[in-house]
Amino acid sequence: HGWPVRRRHDAGNAGCEPGLRQGEDAQAGFRRRHAPCRDRGHGIAGLEIAPRERHRDLPAQDDQPKGRNRMRVPADGPGDEDAHMTMRSLLFVPGDRPERFDKASACGADAVIIDLEDSVDHTNKDKARDAVVAYGQSTRSSRLFVRINPLTSQYFPEDLLAVRKTEPDGVVLPKCEGAETVERLAAQLRDVGCDRTPILPIATETPMAIFRLGTFEKVREYLFGLTWGAEDLPAAIGATTSREPDGRYTAPYELVRSLALFAAHAAGV
């Protein structure tokens, strides 16, 4: 018998869903986080955390509420392997809506991802960069990640400068096609003095990316984890939707979700 796939019950959040670096006693499954705060493109989207090395039916440890997933990241900044904090949820907020940054932090998530990519119109890119830099230089109440535009985008060079000024806890990399894309971004980050900033790739947004999911082990040292998404991929293959009428993912995207999970485990993240 095959293992069942835990399905989500809400079709409203088809955004990035990570297989992130987990604690050793994390449970399996794809769980929704902070559903009331999501609204991709115009609000805050919840992310889902995939597991590491535990079966979904194993009981939670005493220090971990049952049904919660965990990922472990450095508590004192990227690269600190001795001290860790527990990460259970990440929230997206558009970069051109700075009035929502503090609200996102107050939602109870462990980290906020300020988006410079899809949720920001091209006319507002500069505004979004200025907002994320200002927020990054202020006193923050939660960990901060920045989703940049793809490396091939005309907006990437300015995004990179914004990252340097912001000093976020991590960079979310869209349109990632395996280890090669991660290596390119890592080199660019080194050039601007951000060599200790971990990278969180969105690893399933193009057809080619699917066939390179097995390459991330080579760049493990740069990775915060792996994420997957079911929005850009349908458009890339000419599909009209990734969902069944009842909100479940169709078979191709269930496969992609599983492959992303296995890729994260194979890469050791």
mmCIF file of C-alpha atoms in Angstrom:
data_model
loop_
_atom_site.group_PDB
_atom_site.id
_atom_site.type_symbol
_atom_site.label_atom_id
_atom_site.label_comp_id
_atom_site.label_asym_id
_atom_site.label_seq_id
_atom_site.Cartn_x
_atom_site.Cartn_y
_atom_site.Cartn_z
ATOM 1 C CA HIS A 1 0.000 0.000 0.000
ATOM 2 C CA GLY A 2 1.221 3.522 -0.711
ATOM 3 C CA TRP A 3 1.379 6.113 2.010
ATOM 4 C CA PRO A 4 -1.531 8.561 1.861
ATOM 5 C CA VAL A 5 -0.847 12.194 1.038
ATOM 6 C CA ARG A 6 -2.239 14.668 3.547
ATOM 7 C CA ARG A 7 -4.421 17.077 1.618
ATOM 8 C CA ARG A 8 -5.154 20.689 2.359
ATOM 9 C CA HIS A 9 -8.726 21.807 2.835
ATOM 10 C CA ASP A 10 -8.547 25.323 1.473
ATOM 11 C CA ALA A 11 -7.969 26.095 -2.204
ATOM 12 C CA GLY A 12 -7.269 29.741 -1.524
ATOM 13 C CA ASN A 13 -3.551 29.430 -0.990
ATOM 14 C CA ALA A 14 -1.708 27.961 -3.960
ATOM 15 C CA GLY A 15 1.481 29.850 -3.250
ATOM 16 C CA CYS A 16 4.922 28.697 -2.215
ATOM 17 C CA GLU A 17 4.819 25.681 0.042
ATOM 18 C CA PRO A 18 8.158 24.762 1.546
ATOM 19 C CA GLY A 19 9.925 21.572 2.417
ATOM 20 C CA LEU A 20 12.041 23.440 4.920
ATOM 21 C CA ARG A 21 14.867 22.441 7.200
ATOM 22 C CA GLN A 22 13.275 20.498 10.033
ATOM 23 C CA GLY A 23 13.985 19.476 13.597
ATOM 24 C CA GLU A 24 14.830 15.843 14.136
ATOM 25 C CA ASP A 25 11.455 15.203 15.772
ATOM 26 C CA ALA A 26 9.264 16.983 13.247
ATOM 27 C CA GLN A 27 6.125 15.210 12.110
ATOM 28 C CA ALA A 28 5.216 14.566 8.508
ATOM 29 C CA GLY A 29 2.428 16.239 6.595
ATOM 30 C CA PHE A 30 1.596 19.463 4.834
ATOM 31 C CA ARG A 31 -0.140 21.721 7.318
ATOM 32 C CA ARG A 32 -1.662 25.163 6.818
ATOM 33 C CA ARG A 33 -0.353 27.986 8.975
ATOM 34 C CA HIS A 34 -2.184 31.183 9.919
ATOM 35 C CA ALA A 35 -4.973 30.779 7.374
ATOM 36 C CA PRO A 36 -6.808 33.997 8.372
ATOM 37 C CA CYS A 37 -3.766 36.066 7.370
ATOM 38 C CA ARG A 38 -3.360 34.801 3.820
ATOM 39 C CA ASP A 39 -4.183 36.723 0.645
ATOM 40 C CA ARG A 40 -1.480 36.235 -1.974
ATOM 41 C CA GLY A 41 -0.886 39.297 -4.068
ATOM 42 C CA HIS A 42 -2.970 41.586 -1.909
ATOM 43 C CA GLY A 43 -2.247 40.419 1.592
ATOM 44 C CA ILE A 44 -0.353 37.773 3.480
ATOM 45 C CA ALA A 45 -0.135 34.170 2.316
ATOM 46 C CA GLY A 46 0.508 31.270 4.678
ATOM 47 C CA LEU A 47 3.214 28.726 3.884
ATOM 48 C CA GLU A 48 3.243 25.047 4.668
ATOM 49 C CA ILE A 49 6.176 23.270 6.250
ATOM 50 C CA ALA A 50 7.191 19.811 5.096
ATOM 51 C CA PRO A 51 8.738 17.290 7.498
ATOM 52 C CA ARG A 52 12.099 15.701 8.093
ATOM 53 C CA GLU A 53 12.642 12.017 8.797
ATOM 54 C CA ARG A 54 9.479 11.256 10.736
ATOM 55 C CA HIS A 55 6.243 9.534 9.823
ATOM 56 C CA ARG A 56 3.024 11.520 10.120
ATOM 57 C CA ASP A 57 1.514 8.993 12.513
ATOM 58 C CA LEU A 58 4.298 9.106 15.070
ATOM 59 C CA PRO A 59 3.370 10.993 18.244
ATOM 60 C CA ALA A 60 4.823 14.427 18.898
ATOM 61 C CA GLN A 61 7.573 14.869 21.441
ATOM 62 C CA ASP A 62 6.753 16.322 24.828
ATOM 63 C CA ASP A 63 8.118 19.752 23.920
ATOM 64 C CA GLN A 64 6.226 19.864 20.632
ATOM 65 C CA PRO A 65 2.416 20.189 20.360
ATOM 66 C CA LYS A 66 0.924 17.287 18.433
ATOM 67 C CA GLY A 67 0.260 18.119 14.809
ATOM 68 C CA ARG A 68 2.911 20.864 14.647
ATOM 69 C CA ASN A 69 5.833 20.727 12.220
ATOM 70 C CA ARG A 70 9.172 22.286 13.064
ATOM 71 C CA MET A 71 12.261 23.473 11.272
ATOM 72 C CA ARG A 72 15.488 24.467 12.915
ATOM 73 C CA VAL A 73 17.385 27.563 11.891
ATOM 74 C CA PRO A 74 20.186 29.517 13.555
ATOM 75 C CA ALA A 75 18.958 31.705 16.396
ATOM 76 C CA ASP A 76 21.771 34.215 16.305
ATOM 77 C CA GLY A 77 22.017 34.658 12.562
ATOM 78 C CA PRO A 78 22.863 32.588 9.502
ATOM 79 C CA GLY A 79 25.859 30.352 9.913
ATOM 80 C CA ASP A 80 25.549 29.866 13.681
ATOM 81 C CA GLU A 81 25.254 26.098 14.018
ATOM 82 C CA ASP A 82 25.291 25.999 17.820
ATOM 83 C CA ALA A 83 22.181 27.953 18.758
ATOM 84 C CA HIS A 84 18.835 27.317 17.104
ATOM 85 C CA MET A 85 15.246 28.453 17.282
ATOM 86 C CA THR A 86 12.099 26.644 16.215
ATOM 87 C CA MET A 87 10.382 27.799 13.030
ATOM 88 C CA ARG A 88 6.796 26.724 12.443
ATOM 89 C CA SER A 89 5.351 29.262 9.999
ATOM 90 C CA LEU A 90 6.208 31.867 7.369
ATOM 91 C CA LEU A 91 3.950 34.619 6.019
ATOM 92 C CA PHE A 92 4.105 36.531 2.730
ATOM 93 C CA VAL A 93 3.358 40.247 2.508
ATOM 94 C CA PRO A 94 3.673 42.415 -0.649
ATOM 95 C CA GLY A 95 6.684 44.713 -0.564
ATOM 96 C CA ASP A 96 4.673 47.742 -1.670
ATOM 97 C CA ARG A 97 2.343 47.470 1.332
ATOM 98 C CA PRO A 98 4.619 48.581 4.186
ATOM 99 C CA GLU A 99 1.623 49.321 6.401
ATOM 100 C CA ARG A 100 1.147 45.553 6.594
ATOM 101 C CA PHE A 101 4.660 44.612 7.656
ATOM 102 C CA ASP A 102 4.073 45.044 11.375
ATOM 103 C CA LYS A 103 0.664 43.393 11.075
ATOM 104 C CA ALA A 104 2.344 40.378 9.491
ATOM 105 C CA SER A 105 4.870 40.214 12.310
ATOM 106 C CA ALA A 106 2.031 40.415 14.838
ATOM 107 C CA CYS A 107 0.201 37.423 13.318
ATOM 108 C CA GLY A 108 2.321 35.075 15.354
ATOM 109 C CA ALA A 109 4.401 33.659 12.521
ATOM 110 C CA ASP A 110 8.049 32.917 13.119
ATOM 111 C CA ALA A 111 9.153 34.785 9.998
ATOM 112 C CA VAL A 112 7.805 37.271 7.462
ATOM 113 C CA ILE A 113 8.631 37.085 3.751
ATOM 114 C CA ILE A 114 8.438 40.497 2.110
ATOM 115 C CA ASP A 115 7.794 39.968 -1.585
ATOM 116 C CA LEU A 116 9.446 41.974 -4.338
ATOM 117 C CA GLU A 117 8.267 39.657 -7.110
ATOM 118 C CA ASP A 118 4.760 38.572 -8.182
ATOM 119 C CA SER A 119 2.682 40.561 -5.733
ATOM 120 C CA VAL A 120 4.342 43.870 -6.693
ATOM 121 C CA ASP A 121 3.420 45.646 -9.917
ATOM 122 C CA HIS A 122 6.373 46.730 -12.049
ATOM 123 C CA THR A 123 5.477 50.375 -11.388
ATOM 124 C CA ASN A 124 5.928 49.828 -7.648
ATOM 125 C CA LYS A 125 9.201 47.906 -7.611
ATOM 126 C CA ASP A 126 11.268 50.857 -6.417
ATOM 127 C CA LYS A 127 8.716 51.674 -3.726
ATOM 128 C CA ALA A 128 8.794 48.074 -2.520
ATOM 129 C CA ARG A 129 12.598 48.009 -2.353
ATOM 130 C CA ASP A 130 12.684 51.235 -0.367
ATOM 131 C CA ALA A 131 10.062 49.865 2.008
ATOM 132 C CA VAL A 132 11.881 46.604 2.647
ATOM 133 C CA VAL A 133 15.174 48.427 3.272
ATOM 134 C CA ALA A 134 13.504 50.785 5.755
ATOM 135 C CA TYR A 135 11.841 47.893 7.538
ATOM 136 C CA GLY A 136 15.016 45.838 7.541
ATOM 137 C CA GLN A 137 16.961 48.658 9.165
ATOM 138 C CA SER A 138 14.338 49.132 11.877
ATOM 139 C CA THR A 139 13.835 47.059 15.002
ATOM 140 C CA ARG A 140 12.137 43.870 13.844
ATOM 141 C CA SER A 141 9.900 41.675 15.944
ATOM 142 C CA SER A 142 10.228 38.583 13.744
ATOM 143 C CA ARG A 143 12.671 37.051 11.327
ATOM 144 C CA LEU A 144 12.718 38.638 7.894
ATOM 145 C CA PHE A 145 13.076 37.036 4.472
ATOM 146 C CA VAL A 146 12.966 38.829 1.129
ATOM 147 C CA ARG A 147 11.668 37.226 -2.042
ATOM 148 C CA ILE A 148 13.623 38.749 -4.892
ATOM 149 C CA ASN A 149 12.805 38.704 -8.598
ATOM 150 C CA PRO A 150 14.342 35.904 -10.707
ATOM 151 C CA LEU A 151 18.030 36.154 -11.535
ATOM 152 C CA THR A 152 17.192 36.664 -15.208
ATOM 153 C CA SER A 153 14.830 39.553 -14.445
ATOM 154 C CA GLN A 154 15.687 43.163 -15.165
ATOM 155 C CA TYR A 155 14.745 43.885 -11.557
ATOM 156 C CA PHE A 156 17.272 41.527 -9.987
ATOM 157 C CA PRO A 157 20.310 43.869 -9.784
ATOM 158 C CA GLU A 158 18.353 46.463 -7.803
ATOM 159 C CA ASP A 159 16.825 43.733 -5.647
ATOM 160 C CA LEU A 160 20.320 42.531 -4.792
ATOM 161 C CA LEU A 161 21.324 45.995 -3.607
ATOM 162 C CA ALA A 162 18.169 46.140 -1.494
ATOM 163 C CA VAL A 163 19.085 42.799 0.078
ATOM 164 C CA ARG A 164 22.538 44.121 0.947
ATOM 165 C CA LYS A 165 21.036 47.138 2.712
ATOM 166 C CA THR A 166 18.296 45.127 4.411
ATOM 167 C CA GLU A 167 20.457 42.287 5.772
ATOM 168 C CA PRO A 168 17.542 39.830 5.922
ATOM 169 C CA ASP A 169 17.667 36.444 7.608
ATOM 170 C CA GLY A 170 17.237 34.755 4.238
ATOM 171 C CA VAL A 171 16.512 35.284 0.534
ATOM 172 C CA VAL A 172 13.677 33.506 -1.262
ATOM 173 C CA LEU A 173 14.746 32.597 -4.806
ATOM 174 C CA PRO A 174 11.955 32.219 -7.413
ATOM 175 C CA LYS A 175 12.242 30.374 -10.751
ATOM 176 C CA CYS A 176 15.087 28.313 -9.360
ATOM 177 C CA GLU A 177 16.245 25.519 -11.672
ATOM 178 C CA GLY A 178 18.424 23.400 -9.472
ATOM 179 C CA ALA A 179 21.850 23.803 -7.947
ATOM 180 C CA GLU A 180 23.192 25.958 -10.775
ATOM 181 C CA THR A 181 20.720 28.763 -10.030
ATOM 182 C CA VAL A 182 21.537 28.604 -6.326
ATOM 183 C CA GLU A 183 25.265 28.811 -7.062
ATOM 184 C CA ARG A 184 24.731 31.866 -9.235
ATOM 185 C CA LEU A 185 22.790 33.667 -6.517
ATOM 186 C CA ALA A 186 25.308 32.640 -3.850
ATOM 187 C CA ALA A 187 28.100 34.157 -5.937
ATOM 188 C CA GLN A 188 26.125 37.396 -6.367
ATOM 189 C CA LEU A 189 25.454 37.554 -2.630
ATOM 190 C CA ARG A 190 29.155 37.093 -1.908
ATOM 191 C CA ASP A 191 29.975 39.947 -4.254
ATOM 192 C CA VAL A 192 27.841 42.357 -2.217
ATOM 193 C CA GLY A 193 28.998 41.086 1.170
ATOM 194 C CA CYS A 194 25.994 38.882 1.974
ATOM 195 C CA ASP A 195 27.791 35.539 1.802
ATOM 196 C CA ARG A 196 26.225 34.343 5.091
ATOM 197 C CA THR A 197 22.645 34.948 3.933
ATOM 198 C CA PRO A 198 20.903 31.574 3.393
ATOM 199 C CA ILE A 199 18.830 30.886 0.281
ATOM 200 C CA LEU A 200 15.326 29.433 0.158
ATOM 201 C CA PRO A 201 14.677 28.310 -3.446
ATOM 202 C CA ILE A 202 11.215 27.933 -4.960
ATOM 203 C CA ALA A 203 12.205 24.773 -6.750
ATOM 204 C CA THR A 204 9.229 23.790 -8.940
ATOM 205 C CA GLU A 205 8.135 26.807 -10.965
ATOM 206 C CA THR A 206 9.331 25.652 -14.417
ATOM 207 C CA PRO A 207 9.296 22.275 -16.191
ATOM 208 C CA MET A 208 13.105 22.205 -16.259
ATOM 209 C CA ALA A 209 13.173 22.824 -12.510
ATOM 210 C CA ILE A 210 11.335 19.551 -11.905
ATOM 211 C CA PHE A 211 14.091 17.580 -13.587
ATOM 212 C CA ARG A 212 16.773 19.305 -11.499
ATOM 213 C CA LEU A 213 15.264 18.689 -8.075
ATOM 214 C CA GLY A 214 17.901 16.051 -7.403
ATOM 215 C CA THR A 215 20.807 18.484 -7.662
ATOM 216 C CA PHE A 216 20.349 20.502 -4.463
ATOM 217 C CA GLU A 217 22.599 18.298 -2.345
ATOM 218 C CA LYS A 218 25.558 19.939 -4.107
ATOM 219 C CA VAL A 219 24.589 23.352 -2.711
ATOM 220 C CA ARG A 220 23.297 22.316 0.693
ATOM 221 C CA GLU A 221 25.678 24.716 2.430
ATOM 222 C CA TYR A 222 23.812 27.672 0.920
ATOM 223 C CA LEU A 223 20.281 26.450 1.600
ATOM 224 C CA PHE A 224 17.774 27.428 4.237
ATOM 225 C CA GLY A 225 15.472 24.742 2.824
ATOM 226 C CA LEU A 226 13.421 24.023 -0.298
ATOM 227 C CA THR A 227 9.990 25.294 -1.291
ATOM 228 C CA TRP A 228 7.543 24.297 -3.995
ATOM 229 C CA GLY A 229 4.756 26.193 -5.741
ATOM 230 C CA ALA A 230 1.729 25.330 -7.864
ATOM 231 C CA GLU A 231 1.058 28.672 -9.533
ATOM 232 C CA ASP A 232 3.741 29.371 -12.131
ATOM 233 C CA LEU A 233 4.149 25.775 -13.261
ATOM 234 C CA PRO A 234 0.604 25.411 -14.690
ATOM 235 C CA ALA A 235 1.093 28.577 -16.737
ATOM 236 C CA ALA A 236 4.442 27.273 -17.983
ATOM 237 C CA ILE A 237 2.853 24.108 -19.410
ATOM 238 C CA GLY A 238 -0.346 25.727 -20.660
ATOM 239 C CA ALA A 239 -2.631 24.344 -17.945
ATOM 240 C CA THR A 240 -5.620 26.380 -16.808
ATOM 241 C CA THR A 241 -5.540 25.250 -13.174
ATOM 242 C CA SER A 242 -3.667 23.079 -10.708
ATOM 243 C CA ARG A 243 -6.820 22.248 -8.738
ATOM 244 C CA GLU A 244 -9.727 19.863 -8.863
ATOM 245 C CA PRO A 245 -13.225 21.366 -8.351
ATOM 246 C CA ASP A 246 -13.092 20.325 -4.679
ATOM 247 C CA GLY A 247 -9.820 22.182 -4.167
ATOM 248 C CA ARG A 248 -7.451 19.206 -4.271
ATOM 249 C CA TYR A 249 -4.361 19.403 -6.411
ATOM 250 C CA THR A 250 -4.569 17.546 -9.699
ATOM 251 C CA ALA A 251 -2.267 14.550 -10.173
ATOM 252 C CA PRO A 252 0.668 16.399 -11.821
ATOM 253 C CA TYR A 253 0.970 18.861 -8.931
ATOM 254 C CA GLU A 254 0.566 16.208 -6.260
ATOM 255 C CA LEU A 255 3.525 14.524 -7.934
ATOM 256 C CA VAL A 256 5.511 17.770 -7.944
ATOM 257 C CA ARG A 257 4.743 18.316 -4.260
ATOM 258 C CA SER A 258 5.998 14.833 -3.419
ATOM 259 C CA LEU A 259 9.129 15.245 -5.525
ATOM 260 C CA ALA A 260 9.931 18.509 -3.746
ATOM 261 C CA LEU A 261 9.611 16.765 -0.405
ATOM 262 C CA PHE A 262 11.900 13.934 -1.492
ATOM 263 C CA ALA A 263 14.372 16.440 -2.951
ATOM 264 C CA ALA A 264 14.527 18.272 0.370
ATOM 265 C CA HIS A 265 15.251 15.022 2.200
ATOM 266 C CA ALA A 266 17.839 13.992 -0.389
ATOM 267 C CA ALA A 267 19.574 17.347 -0.040
ATOM 268 C CA GLY A 268 19.620 17.017 3.739
ATOM 269 C CA VAL A 269 17.499 20.084 4.390
#
